[in-house]
């Protein structure tokens, strides 16, 4: 207000002054509350902007290109192998697969022939290497024989896994499936690897079919893993993002010291946990990162991951 406006209110009497002061007091109170709200919001935003995988439950993927730092504290031990550590030195084997003998044919001193001279000593050196990697083609032939007595036509039985005129065998199938689903090599790179190493041209569709066949054969194995996890005293559960055909999915992991079960689902929360079917039936102690949907299951005991505790403490500090 200008000076003239204040004088005018004063001249109007005490009631006008009271009304003015009360109005200003209300405005000051509202402004004070607004400032307080904005300050709280600013602190919240600052806290969020300062959160990383090191001081909160955020995954490392949210850190971008920031250099991460381990929570592990440095020890006073020297670098390298510690006292009492058992190494894994390459040792000679008793029965090598192949022995190549190198013997001198003539004496380097006088030129005498040494072909029939018995060696005084043999020095051994062993090289551990892969054999030449190439596909071995096995042809299976089923013979048809007619019984001379009853004239019944008898046909030799092919092995169960031999179903086509030409096909890839179970060993190559298992190796490529391992590369794809454990070493996480994409199909396009796996096609190139097969061409470079095994000299075989293989299609992406064939790799998909190999995966399907292995999936069918591993159904009993998966059931056994689930049974062992449900029978254990404690479980570790977690979930991490992944992509299926370019769409965001979640890889749900359930494990103990001996067994690990992986389950991919398009959802992260309760819907996926129910579809997985392990946690809803578990009665022991489940250790997790306090992801809210886990607390829905109260037939088990909940224990929170100490790594996440340390991160939260660091964030508070």
PDB file of C-alpha atoms in Angstrom:
ATOM      1  CA  UNK A   1       0.000   0.000   0.000  1.00  0.00           C
ATOM      2  CA  UNK A   2       1.086   3.548  -0.698  1.00  0.00           C
ATOM      3  CA  UNK A   3       1.460   6.131   2.072  1.00  0.00           C
ATOM      4  CA  UNK A   4      -1.693   7.998   0.957  1.00  0.00           C
ATOM      5  CA  UNK A   5      -3.756   4.765   1.093  1.00  0.00           C
ATOM      6  CA  UNK A   6      -2.564   4.077   4.640  1.00  0.00           C
ATOM      7  CA  UNK A   7      -3.479   7.642   5.758  1.00  0.00           C
ATOM      8  CA  UNK A   8      -6.936   7.292   4.191  1.00  0.00           C
ATOM      9  CA  UNK A   9      -7.582   4.079   6.181  1.00  0.00           C
ATOM     10  CA  UNK A  10      -6.406   5.821   9.372  1.00  0.00           C
ATOM     11  CA  UNK A  11      -8.762   8.710   8.815  1.00  0.00           C
ATOM     12  CA  UNK A  12     -11.698   6.299   8.323  1.00  0.00           C
ATOM     13  CA  UNK A  13     -11.380   5.216  11.962  1.00  0.00           C
ATOM     14  CA  UNK A  14     -10.193   2.416  14.181  1.00  0.00           C
ATOM     15  CA  UNK A  15     -12.438  -0.236  12.605  1.00  0.00           C
ATOM     16  CA  UNK A  16     -10.876   0.300   9.184  1.00  0.00           C
ATOM     17  CA  UNK A  17      -7.386  -0.037  10.720  1.00  0.00           C
ATOM     18  CA  UNK A  18      -8.364  -3.280  12.439  1.00  0.00           C
ATOM     19  CA  UNK A  19      -9.757  -4.713   9.217  1.00  0.00           C
ATOM     20  CA  UNK A  20      -6.597  -3.734   7.335  1.00  0.00           C
ATOM     21  CA  UNK A  21      -4.267  -5.300   9.910  1.00  0.00           C
ATOM     22  CA  UNK A  22      -6.333  -8.495  10.082  1.00  0.00           C
ATOM     23  CA  UNK A  23      -6.325  -8.784   6.278  1.00  0.00           C
ATOM     24  CA  UNK A  24      -2.572  -8.286   6.133  1.00  0.00           C
ATOM     25  CA  UNK A  25      -2.080 -10.839   8.908  1.00  0.00           C
ATOM     26  CA  UNK A  26      -4.135 -13.393   6.966  1.00  0.00           C
ATOM     27  CA  UNK A  27      -2.114 -12.760   3.831  1.00  0.00           C
ATOM     28  CA  UNK A  28       1.171 -13.098   5.760  1.00  0.00           C
ATOM     29  CA  UNK A  29      -0.019 -16.382   7.259  1.00  0.00           C
ATOM     30  CA  UNK A  30      -1.022 -17.735   3.842  1.00  0.00           C
ATOM     31  CA  UNK A  31       2.297 -16.633   2.341  1.00  0.00           C
ATOM     32  CA  UNK A  32       4.167 -18.241   5.218  1.00  0.00           C
ATOM     33  CA  UNK A  33       2.354 -21.541   4.612  1.00  0.00           C
ATOM     34  CA  UNK A  34       3.069 -21.298   0.880  1.00  0.00           C
ATOM     35  CA  UNK A  35       6.778 -20.707   1.561  1.00  0.00           C
ATOM     36  CA  UNK A  36       6.809 -23.643   3.971  1.00  0.00           C
ATOM     37  CA  UNK A  37       5.147 -25.918   1.386  1.00  0.00           C
ATOM     38  CA  UNK A  38       7.548 -24.825  -1.341  1.00  0.00           C
ATOM     39  CA  UNK A  39      10.519 -25.357   0.967  1.00  0.00           C
ATOM     40  CA  UNK A  40       9.358 -28.893   1.770  1.00  0.00           C
ATOM     41  CA  UNK A  41       8.792 -29.608  -1.915  1.00  0.00           C
ATOM     42  CA  UNK A  42      12.249 -28.249  -2.772  1.00  0.00           C
ATOM     43  CA  UNK A  43      13.891 -30.475  -0.148  1.00  0.00           C
ATOM     44  CA  UNK A  44      11.956 -33.487  -1.462  1.00  0.00           C
ATOM     45  CA  UNK A  45      13.045 -32.780  -5.030  1.00  0.00           C
ATOM     46  CA  UNK A  46      16.653 -32.240  -3.915  1.00  0.00           C
ATOM     47  CA  UNK A  47      16.548 -35.555  -2.081  1.00  0.00           C
ATOM     48  CA  UNK A  48      15.157 -37.326  -5.145  1.00  0.00           C
ATOM     49  CA  UNK A  49      17.750 -35.770  -7.443  1.00  0.00           C
ATOM     50  CA  UNK A  50      20.542 -36.895  -5.096  1.00  0.00           C
ATOM     51  CA  UNK A  51      19.316 -40.492  -4.864  1.00  0.00           C
ATOM     52  CA  UNK A  52      21.433 -43.142  -6.544  1.00  0.00           C
ATOM     53  CA  UNK A  53      21.758 -46.899  -6.285  1.00  0.00           C
ATOM     54  CA  UNK A  54      24.310 -46.266  -3.526  1.00  0.00           C
ATOM     55  CA  UNK A  55      22.005 -44.460  -1.086  1.00  0.00           C
ATOM     56  CA  UNK A  56      18.520 -45.778  -1.928  1.00  0.00           C
ATOM     57  CA  UNK A  57      16.675 -48.737  -3.391  1.00  0.00           C
ATOM     58  CA  UNK A  58      17.033 -47.433  -6.935  1.00  0.00           C
ATOM     59  CA  UNK A  59      18.622 -49.955  -9.326  1.00  0.00           C
ATOM     60  CA  UNK A  60      22.125 -49.233 -10.733  1.00  0.00           C
ATOM     61  CA  UNK A  61      20.585 -48.761 -14.207  1.00  0.00           C
ATOM     62  CA  UNK A  62      19.115 -45.421 -13.028  1.00  0.00           C
ATOM     63  CA  UNK A  63      22.579 -44.010 -12.285  1.00  0.00           C
ATOM     64  CA  UNK A  64      23.225 -43.242 -15.949  1.00  0.00           C
ATOM     65  CA  UNK A  65      26.915 -42.697 -16.655  1.00  0.00           C
ATOM     66  CA  UNK A  66      27.783 -41.772 -13.077  1.00  0.00           C
ATOM     67  CA  UNK A  67      30.714 -43.700 -11.663  1.00  0.00           C
ATOM     68  CA  UNK A  68      29.470 -46.028  -8.930  1.00  0.00           C
ATOM     69  CA  UNK A  69      31.320 -46.579  -5.675  1.00  0.00           C
ATOM     70  CA  UNK A  70      31.150 -49.755  -3.642  1.00  0.00           C
ATOM     71  CA  UNK A  71      29.914 -49.646  -0.041  1.00  0.00           C
ATOM     72  CA  UNK A  72      32.656 -52.134   0.837  1.00  0.00           C
ATOM     73  CA  UNK A  73      35.275 -50.537   3.087  1.00  0.00           C
ATOM     74  CA  UNK A  74      38.981 -50.988   2.186  1.00  0.00           C
ATOM     75  CA  UNK A  75      40.927 -53.538   4.229  1.00  0.00           C
ATOM     76  CA  UNK A  76      44.559 -53.516   5.318  1.00  0.00           C
ATOM     77  CA  UNK A  77      45.316 -56.709   3.375  1.00  0.00           C
ATOM     78  CA  UNK A  78      47.780 -56.726   0.507  1.00  0.00           C
ATOM     79  CA  UNK A  79      46.453 -57.163  -3.014  1.00  0.00           C
ATOM     80  CA  UNK A  80      46.545 -60.602  -4.610  1.00  0.00           C
ATOM     81  CA  UNK A  81      46.105 -64.062  -3.155  1.00  0.00           C
ATOM     82  CA  UNK A  82      45.919 -64.206   0.640  1.00  0.00           C
ATOM     83  CA  UNK A  83      47.769 -66.575   2.959  1.00  0.00           C
ATOM     84  CA  UNK A  84      46.043 -69.957   2.987  1.00  0.00           C
ATOM     85  CA  UNK A  85      44.269 -69.350  -0.315  1.00  0.00           C
ATOM     86  CA  UNK A  86      44.196 -72.481  -2.446  1.00  0.00           C
ATOM     87  CA  UNK A  87      45.002 -71.667  -6.052  1.00  0.00           C
ATOM     88  CA  UNK A  88      43.975 -73.514  -9.184  1.00  0.00           C
ATOM     89  CA  UNK A  89      47.288 -74.048 -10.991  1.00  0.00           C
ATOM     90  CA  UNK A  90      47.150 -75.998 -14.251  1.00  0.00           C
ATOM     91  CA  UNK A  91      48.466 -79.476 -13.475  1.00  0.00           C
ATOM     92  CA  UNK A  92      49.582 -82.342 -15.679  1.00  0.00           C
ATOM     93  CA  UNK A  93      47.220 -85.253 -16.225  1.00  0.00           C
ATOM     94  CA  UNK A  94      48.271 -88.883 -15.897  1.00  0.00           C
ATOM     95  CA  UNK A  95      46.698 -90.083 -19.143  1.00  0.00           C
ATOM     96  CA  UNK A  96      46.782 -87.435 -21.913  1.00  0.00           C
ATOM     97  CA  UNK A  97      44.486 -87.827 -24.924  1.00  0.00           C
ATOM     98  CA  UNK A  98      47.362 -87.638 -27.380  1.00  0.00           C
ATOM     99  CA  UNK A  99      51.135 -88.144 -27.042  1.00  0.00           C
ATOM    100  CA  UNK A 100      53.506 -86.630 -29.601  1.00  0.00           C
ATOM    101  CA  UNK A 101      57.132 -87.762 -29.298  1.00  0.00           C
ATOM    102  CA  UNK A 102      59.954 -85.498 -30.440  1.00  0.00           C
ATOM    103  CA  UNK A 103      63.234 -87.456 -30.775  1.00  0.00           C
ATOM    104  CA  UNK A 104      66.596 -86.355 -32.199  1.00  0.00           C
ATOM    105  CA  UNK A 105      67.427 -88.250 -35.407  1.00  0.00           C
ATOM    106  CA  UNK A 106      71.139 -87.431 -35.627  1.00  0.00           C
ATOM    107  CA  UNK A 107      73.787 -86.316 -33.125  1.00  0.00           C
ATOM    108  CA  UNK A 108      74.437 -82.587 -33.241  1.00  0.00           C
ATOM    109  CA  UNK A 109      78.019 -83.258 -32.158  1.00  0.00           C
ATOM    110  CA  UNK A 110      79.269 -85.831 -34.660  1.00  0.00           C
ATOM    111  CA  UNK A 111      76.332 -86.563 -36.925  1.00  0.00           C
ATOM    112  CA  UNK A 112      75.870 -90.149 -35.766  1.00  0.00           C
ATOM    113  CA  UNK A 113      72.437 -91.715 -36.436  1.00  0.00           C
ATOM    114  CA  UNK A 114      70.320 -91.922 -33.267  1.00  0.00           C
ATOM    115  CA  UNK A 115      67.303 -93.793 -34.685  1.00  0.00           C
ATOM    116  CA  UNK A 116      67.952 -97.004 -32.707  1.00  0.00           C
ATOM    117  CA  UNK A 117      69.391 -95.402 -29.558  1.00  0.00           C
ATOM    118  CA  UNK A 118      67.259 -95.740 -26.398  1.00  0.00           C
ATOM    119  CA  UNK A 119      66.449 -92.397 -24.727  1.00  0.00           C
ATOM    120  CA  UNK A 120      68.252 -91.668 -21.468  1.00  0.00           C
ATOM    121  CA  UNK A 121      65.441 -89.393 -20.233  1.00  0.00           C
ATOM    122  CA  UNK A 122      62.062 -88.086 -21.385  1.00  0.00           C
ATOM    123  CA  UNK A 123      60.980 -84.510 -20.619  1.00  0.00           C
ATOM    124  CA  UNK A 124      57.189 -84.042 -20.525  1.00  0.00           C
ATOM    125  CA  UNK A 125      55.219 -80.921 -21.381  1.00  0.00           C
ATOM    126  CA  UNK A 126      51.420 -80.834 -21.766  1.00  0.00           C
ATOM    127  CA  UNK A 127      49.325 -78.382 -23.789  1.00  0.00           C
ATOM    128  CA  UNK A 128      45.638 -77.998 -22.879  1.00  0.00           C
ATOM    129  CA  UNK A 129      43.708 -76.897 -25.936  1.00  0.00           C
ATOM    130  CA  UNK A 130      40.495 -77.458 -27.857  1.00  0.00           C
ATOM    131  CA  UNK A 131      40.355 -79.904 -30.744  1.00  0.00           C
ATOM    132  CA  UNK A 132      39.427 -78.596 -34.173  1.00  0.00           C
ATOM    133  CA  UNK A 133      35.833 -77.369 -33.809  1.00  0.00           C
ATOM    134  CA  UNK A 134      33.739 -78.712 -36.675  1.00  0.00           C
ATOM    135  CA  UNK A 135      30.391 -80.423 -36.887  1.00  0.00           C
ATOM    136  CA  UNK A 136      30.497 -84.199 -37.027  1.00  0.00           C
ATOM    137  CA  UNK A 137      27.866 -85.651 -39.347  1.00  0.00           C
ATOM    138  CA  UNK A 138      26.438 -89.001 -38.270  1.00  0.00           C
ATOM    139  CA  UNK A 139      24.274 -90.851 -40.774  1.00  0.00           C
ATOM    140  CA  UNK A 140      21.630 -93.148 -39.336  1.00  0.00           C
ATOM    141  CA  UNK A 141      20.447 -95.912 -41.654  1.00  0.00           C
ATOM    142  CA  UNK A 142      17.287 -97.872 -40.998  1.00  0.00           C
ATOM    143  CA  UNK A 143      17.345-101.230 -42.788  1.00  0.00           C
ATOM    144  CA  UNK A 144      14.156-102.937 -43.912  1.00  0.00           C
ATOM    145  CA  UNK A 145      14.162-106.712 -43.809  1.00  0.00           C
ATOM    146  CA  UNK A 146      11.429-109.094 -44.939  1.00  0.00           C
ATOM    147  CA  UNK A 147      10.924-112.147 -42.782  1.00  0.00           C
ATOM    148  CA  UNK A 148      11.547-115.294 -44.908  1.00  0.00           C
ATOM    149  CA  UNK A 149       9.009-117.193 -42.815  1.00  0.00           C
ATOM    150  CA  UNK A 150       5.917-114.946 -42.644  1.00  0.00           C
ATOM    151  CA  UNK A 151       7.055-112.267 -45.120  1.00  0.00           C
ATOM    152  CA  UNK A 152       6.458-109.464 -42.552  1.00  0.00           C
ATOM    153  CA  UNK A 153       8.346-106.300 -43.448  1.00  0.00           C
ATOM    154  CA  UNK A 154      10.566-105.210 -40.476  1.00  0.00           C
ATOM    155  CA  UNK A 155      12.103-101.754 -40.240  1.00  0.00           C
ATOM    156  CA  UNK A 156      15.049-100.775 -38.020  1.00  0.00           C
ATOM    157  CA  UNK A 157      14.160 -98.104 -35.447  1.00  0.00           C
ATOM    158  CA  UNK A 158      15.877 -94.719 -35.528  1.00  0.00           C
ATOM    159  CA  UNK A 159      16.905 -93.185 -32.163  1.00  0.00           C
ATOM    160  CA  UNK A 160      14.092 -91.106 -30.620  1.00  0.00           C
ATOM    161  CA  UNK A 161      15.810 -87.795 -31.274  1.00  0.00           C
ATOM    162  CA  UNK A 162      16.402 -88.581 -34.974  1.00  0.00           C
ATOM    163  CA  UNK A 163      13.142 -87.496 -36.592  1.00  0.00           C
ATOM    164  CA  UNK A 164      14.119 -85.661 -39.801  1.00  0.00           C
ATOM    165  CA  UNK A 165      16.161 -86.441 -42.953  1.00  0.00           C
ATOM    166  CA  UNK A 166      18.656 -83.765 -41.814  1.00  0.00           C
ATOM    167  CA  UNK A 167      18.763 -82.040 -38.423  1.00  0.00           C
ATOM    168  CA  UNK A 168      21.047 -80.617 -35.771  1.00  0.00           C
ATOM    169  CA  UNK A 169      21.905 -82.942 -32.895  1.00  0.00           C
ATOM    170  CA  UNK A 170      21.342 -82.610 -29.128  1.00  0.00           C
ATOM    171  CA  UNK A 171      24.935 -81.600 -28.306  1.00  0.00           C
ATOM    172  CA  UNK A 172      24.947 -78.572 -30.620  1.00  0.00           C
ATOM    173  CA  UNK A 173      21.406 -77.727 -29.463  1.00  0.00           C
ATOM    174  CA  UNK A 174      22.446 -77.734 -25.801  1.00  0.00           C
ATOM    175  CA  UNK A 175      25.572 -75.620 -26.455  1.00  0.00           C
ATOM    176  CA  UNK A 176      23.708 -72.968 -28.461  1.00  0.00           C
ATOM    177  CA  UNK A 177      20.861 -72.864 -25.930  1.00  0.00           C
ATOM    178  CA  UNK A 178      23.424 -72.384 -23.150  1.00  0.00           C
ATOM    179  CA  UNK A 179      25.089 -69.536 -25.069  1.00  0.00           C
ATOM    180  CA  UNK A 180      21.723 -67.888 -25.686  1.00  0.00           C
ATOM    181  CA  UNK A 181      20.016 -68.204 -22.319  1.00  0.00           C
ATOM    182  CA  UNK A 182      22.874 -68.318 -19.820  1.00  0.00           C
ATOM    183  CA  UNK A 183      25.595 -66.273 -21.524  1.00  0.00           C
ATOM    184  CA  UNK A 184      22.831 -64.028 -22.991  1.00  0.00           C
ATOM    185  CA  UNK A 185      24.233 -63.894 -26.529  1.00  0.00           C
ATOM    186  CA  UNK A 186      21.597 -62.440 -28.914  1.00  0.00           C
ATOM    187  CA  UNK A 187      20.386 -64.633 -31.771  1.00  0.00           C
ATOM    188  CA  UNK A 188      22.052 -62.536 -34.491  1.00  0.00           C
ATOM    189  CA  UNK A 189      25.447 -62.762 -32.787  1.00  0.00           C
ATOM    190  CA  UNK A 190      24.867 -66.446 -32.059  1.00  0.00           C
ATOM    191  CA  UNK A 191      24.284 -67.065 -35.777  1.00  0.00           C
ATOM    192  CA  UNK A 192      27.625 -65.368 -36.493  1.00  0.00           C
ATOM    193  CA  UNK A 193      29.377 -67.342 -33.732  1.00  0.00           C
ATOM    194  CA  UNK A 194      28.071 -70.626 -35.157  1.00  0.00           C
ATOM    195  CA  UNK A 195      29.317 -69.671 -38.608  1.00  0.00           C
ATOM    196  CA  UNK A 196      32.760 -68.540 -37.373  1.00  0.00           C
ATOM    197  CA  UNK A 197      33.478 -71.414 -34.986  1.00  0.00           C
ATOM    198  CA  UNK A 198      31.508 -74.424 -36.266  1.00  0.00           C
ATOM    199  CA  UNK A 199      31.362 -73.422 -39.956  1.00  0.00           C
ATOM    200  CA  UNK A 200      27.603 -74.010 -39.897  1.00  0.00           C
ATOM    201  CA  UNK A 201      24.879 -71.690 -41.227  1.00  0.00           C
ATOM    202  CA  UNK A 202      21.945 -71.613 -38.837  1.00  0.00           C
ATOM    203  CA  UNK A 203      18.766 -69.502 -38.907  1.00  0.00           C
ATOM    204  CA  UNK A 204      17.114 -67.537 -36.133  1.00  0.00           C
ATOM    205  CA  UNK A 205      14.029 -69.747 -36.478  1.00  0.00           C
ATOM    206  CA  UNK A 206      16.154 -72.834 -35.811  1.00  0.00           C
ATOM    207  CA  UNK A 207      17.532 -71.208 -32.656  1.00  0.00           C
ATOM    208  CA  UNK A 208      13.965 -70.462 -31.504  1.00  0.00           C
ATOM    209  CA  UNK A 209      12.954 -74.096 -32.110  1.00  0.00           C
ATOM    210  CA  UNK A 210      15.994 -75.290 -30.138  1.00  0.00           C
ATOM    211  CA  UNK A 211      14.853 -73.130 -27.230  1.00  0.00           C
ATOM    212  CA  UNK A 212      11.321 -74.549 -27.408  1.00  0.00           C
ATOM    213  CA  UNK A 213      12.591 -78.142 -27.377  1.00  0.00           C
ATOM    214  CA  UNK A 214      14.819 -77.473 -24.375  1.00  0.00           C
ATOM    215  CA  UNK A 215      11.955 -75.718 -22.602  1.00  0.00           C
ATOM    216  CA  UNK A 216       9.781 -78.818 -23.004  1.00  0.00           C
ATOM    217  CA  UNK A 217      12.555 -81.117 -21.768  1.00  0.00           C
ATOM    218  CA  UNK A 218      13.180 -78.926 -18.701  1.00  0.00           C
ATOM    219  CA  UNK A 219       9.602 -78.844 -17.392  1.00  0.00           C
ATOM    220  CA  UNK A 220      10.314 -81.554 -14.797  1.00  0.00           C
ATOM    221  CA  UNK A 221      13.557 -79.794 -13.840  1.00  0.00           C
ATOM    222  CA  UNK A 222      11.709 -76.524 -13.239  1.00  0.00           C
ATOM    223  CA  UNK A 223       9.101 -78.327 -11.135  1.00  0.00           C
ATOM    224  CA  UNK A 224      11.886 -79.893  -9.060  1.00  0.00           C
ATOM    225  CA  UNK A 225      13.543 -76.501  -8.515  1.00  0.00           C
ATOM    226  CA  UNK A 226      10.229 -75.028  -7.311  1.00  0.00           C
ATOM    227  CA  UNK A 227       9.680 -77.936  -4.910  1.00  0.00           C
ATOM    228  CA  UNK A 228      13.141 -77.509  -3.393  1.00  0.00           C
ATOM    229  CA  UNK A 229      12.681 -73.758  -3.013  1.00  0.00           C
ATOM    230  CA  UNK A 230       9.309 -74.194  -1.280  1.00  0.00           C
ATOM    231  CA  UNK A 231      10.851 -76.754   1.104  1.00  0.00           C
ATOM    232  CA  UNK A 232      13.727 -74.459   2.173  1.00  0.00           C
ATOM    233  CA  UNK A 233      13.815 -72.334   5.324  1.00  0.00           C
ATOM    234  CA  UNK A 234      14.535 -69.070   3.555  1.00  0.00           C
ATOM    235  CA  UNK A 235      14.305 -67.514   0.103  1.00  0.00           C
ATOM    236  CA  UNK A 236      15.771 -64.476  -1.615  1.00  0.00           C
ATOM    237  CA  UNK A 237      13.428 -62.722  -4.055  1.00  0.00           C
ATOM    238  CA  UNK A 238      14.061 -59.863  -6.443  1.00  0.00           C
ATOM    239  CA  UNK A 239      12.995 -58.555  -9.837  1.00  0.00           C
ATOM    240  CA  UNK A 240      14.808 -56.691 -12.576  1.00  0.00           C
ATOM    241  CA  UNK A 241      13.730 -55.163 -15.858  1.00  0.00           C
ATOM    242  CA  UNK A 242      14.241 -56.932 -19.184  1.00  0.00           C
ATOM    243  CA  UNK A 243      12.880 -56.709 -22.713  1.00  0.00           C
ATOM    244  CA  UNK A 244      10.889 -59.304 -24.654  1.00  0.00           C
ATOM    245  CA  UNK A 245      10.393 -58.468 -28.337  1.00  0.00           C
ATOM    246  CA  UNK A 246      11.222 -54.849 -27.533  1.00  0.00           C
ATOM    247  CA  UNK A 247       8.562 -54.599 -24.787  1.00  0.00           C
ATOM    248  CA  UNK A 248       9.367 -53.990 -21.134  1.00  0.00           C
ATOM    249  CA  UNK A 249       9.017 -57.114 -18.978  1.00  0.00           C
ATOM    250  CA  UNK A 250      10.307 -58.199 -15.556  1.00  0.00           C
ATOM    251  CA  UNK A 251      12.612 -61.065 -14.659  1.00  0.00           C
ATOM    252  CA  UNK A 252      11.561 -62.425 -11.253  1.00  0.00           C
ATOM    253  CA  UNK A 253      14.269 -64.312  -9.353  1.00  0.00           C
ATOM    254  CA  UNK A 254      13.662 -66.702  -6.448  1.00  0.00           C
ATOM    255  CA  UNK A 255      16.698 -68.428  -4.935  1.00  0.00           C
ATOM    256  CA  UNK A 256      18.477 -70.011  -2.001  1.00  0.00           C
ATOM    257  CA  UNK A 257      22.049 -71.302  -1.729  1.00  0.00           C
ATOM    258  CA  UNK A 258      21.448 -74.290  -4.025  1.00  0.00           C
ATOM    259  CA  UNK A 259      18.569 -73.445  -6.353  1.00  0.00           C
ATOM    260  CA  UNK A 260      17.550 -70.478  -8.508  1.00  0.00           C
ATOM    261  CA  UNK A 261      14.280 -70.030 -10.403  1.00  0.00           C
ATOM    262  CA  UNK A 262      13.790 -67.403 -13.130  1.00  0.00           C
ATOM    263  CA  UNK A 263      10.369 -66.265 -14.279  1.00  0.00           C
ATOM    264  CA  UNK A 264       9.624 -63.622 -16.929  1.00  0.00           C
ATOM    265  CA  UNK A 265       6.362 -61.666 -16.759  1.00  0.00           C
ATOM    266  CA  UNK A 266       5.067 -58.416 -18.219  1.00  0.00           C
ATOM    267  CA  UNK A 267       4.116 -57.227 -14.709  1.00  0.00           C
ATOM    268  CA  UNK A 268       6.336 -56.483 -11.732  1.00  0.00           C
ATOM    269  CA  UNK A 269       3.924 -56.756  -8.783  1.00  0.00           C
ATOM    270  CA  UNK A 270       1.354 -59.151  -7.312  1.00  0.00           C
ATOM    271  CA  UNK A 271       0.012 -60.403 -10.639  1.00  0.00           C
ATOM    272  CA  UNK A 272       3.431 -61.743 -11.604  1.00  0.00           C
ATOM    273  CA  UNK A 273       4.128 -63.117  -8.109  1.00  0.00           C
ATOM    274  CA  UNK A 274       0.850 -65.039  -8.198  1.00  0.00           C
ATOM    275  CA  UNK A 275       1.589 -66.384 -11.691  1.00  0.00           C
ATOM    276  CA  UNK A 276       5.024 -67.525 -10.540  1.00  0.00           C
ATOM    277  CA  UNK A 277       3.380 -69.457  -7.712  1.00  0.00           C
ATOM    278  CA  UNK A 278       6.317 -69.787  -5.290  1.00  0.00           C
ATOM    279  CA  UNK A 279       5.960 -66.967  -2.754  1.00  0.00           C
ATOM    280  CA  UNK A 280       2.166 -67.367  -2.213  1.00  0.00           C
ATOM    281  CA  UNK A 281       2.770 -70.920  -0.893  1.00  0.00           C
ATOM    282  CA  UNK A 282       6.016 -70.258   1.006  1.00  0.00           C
ATOM    283  CA  UNK A 283       6.026 -70.597   4.825  1.00  0.00           C
ATOM    284  CA  UNK A 284       9.631 -69.750   5.720  1.00  0.00           C
ATOM    285  CA  UNK A 285      11.612 -66.493   5.782  1.00  0.00           C
ATOM    286  CA  UNK A 286      11.738 -64.398   2.623  1.00  0.00           C
ATOM    287  CA  UNK A 287      14.515 -61.797   2.195  1.00  0.00           C
ATOM    288  CA  UNK A 288      13.813 -58.893  -0.168  1.00  0.00           C
ATOM    289  CA  UNK A 289      14.345 -55.173  -0.827  1.00  0.00           C
ATOM    290  CA  UNK A 290      11.057 -54.079   0.830  1.00  0.00           C
ATOM    291  CA  UNK A 291       9.208 -53.967  -2.529  1.00  0.00           C
ATOM    292  CA  UNK A 292       5.648 -53.320  -1.320  1.00  0.00           C
ATOM    293  CA  UNK A 293       3.829 -56.228  -3.085  1.00  0.00           C
ATOM    294  CA  UNK A 294       5.959 -58.747  -1.158  1.00  0.00           C
ATOM    295  CA  UNK A 295       4.343 -57.683   2.138  1.00  0.00           C
ATOM    296  CA  UNK A 296       0.977 -58.855   0.840  1.00  0.00           C
ATOM    297  CA  UNK A 297       1.981 -62.415   1.795  1.00  0.00           C
ATOM    298  CA  UNK A 298       1.790 -62.887   5.545  1.00  0.00           C
ATOM    299  CA  UNK A 299       2.149 -66.690   5.773  1.00  0.00           C
ATOM    300  CA  UNK A 300       5.905 -66.148   5.655  1.00  0.00           C
ATOM    301  CA  UNK A 301       8.347 -64.120   7.744  1.00  0.00           C
ATOM    302  CA  UNK A 302       9.860 -61.036   6.080  1.00  0.00           C
ATOM    303  CA  UNK A 303      13.511 -60.035   6.406  1.00  0.00           C
ATOM    304  CA  UNK A 304      14.873 -56.976   4.636  1.00  0.00           C
ATOM    305  CA  UNK A 305      18.109 -56.997   2.665  1.00  0.00           C
ATOM    306  CA  UNK A 306      21.025 -55.497   4.635  1.00  0.00           C
ATOM    307  CA  UNK A 307      22.565 -54.058   1.467  1.00  0.00           C
ATOM    308  CA  UNK A 308      19.449 -51.897   1.061  1.00  0.00           C
ATOM    309  CA  UNK A 309      19.609 -50.975   4.754  1.00  0.00           C
ATOM    310  CA  UNK A 310      23.151 -49.679   4.238  1.00  0.00           C
ATOM    311  CA  UNK A 311      22.014 -47.678   1.207  1.00  0.00           C
ATOM    312  CA  UNK A 312      19.121 -46.124   3.122  1.00  0.00           C
ATOM    313  CA  UNK A 313      21.435 -45.236   6.055  1.00  0.00           C
ATOM    314  CA  UNK A 314      23.844 -43.612   3.639  1.00  0.00           C
ATOM    315  CA  UNK A 315      20.960 -41.631   2.124  1.00  0.00           C
ATOM    316  CA  UNK A 316      19.869 -40.428   5.588  1.00  0.00           C
ATOM    317  CA  UNK A 317      23.389 -39.392   6.473  1.00  0.00           C
TER     318      UNK A 317
END
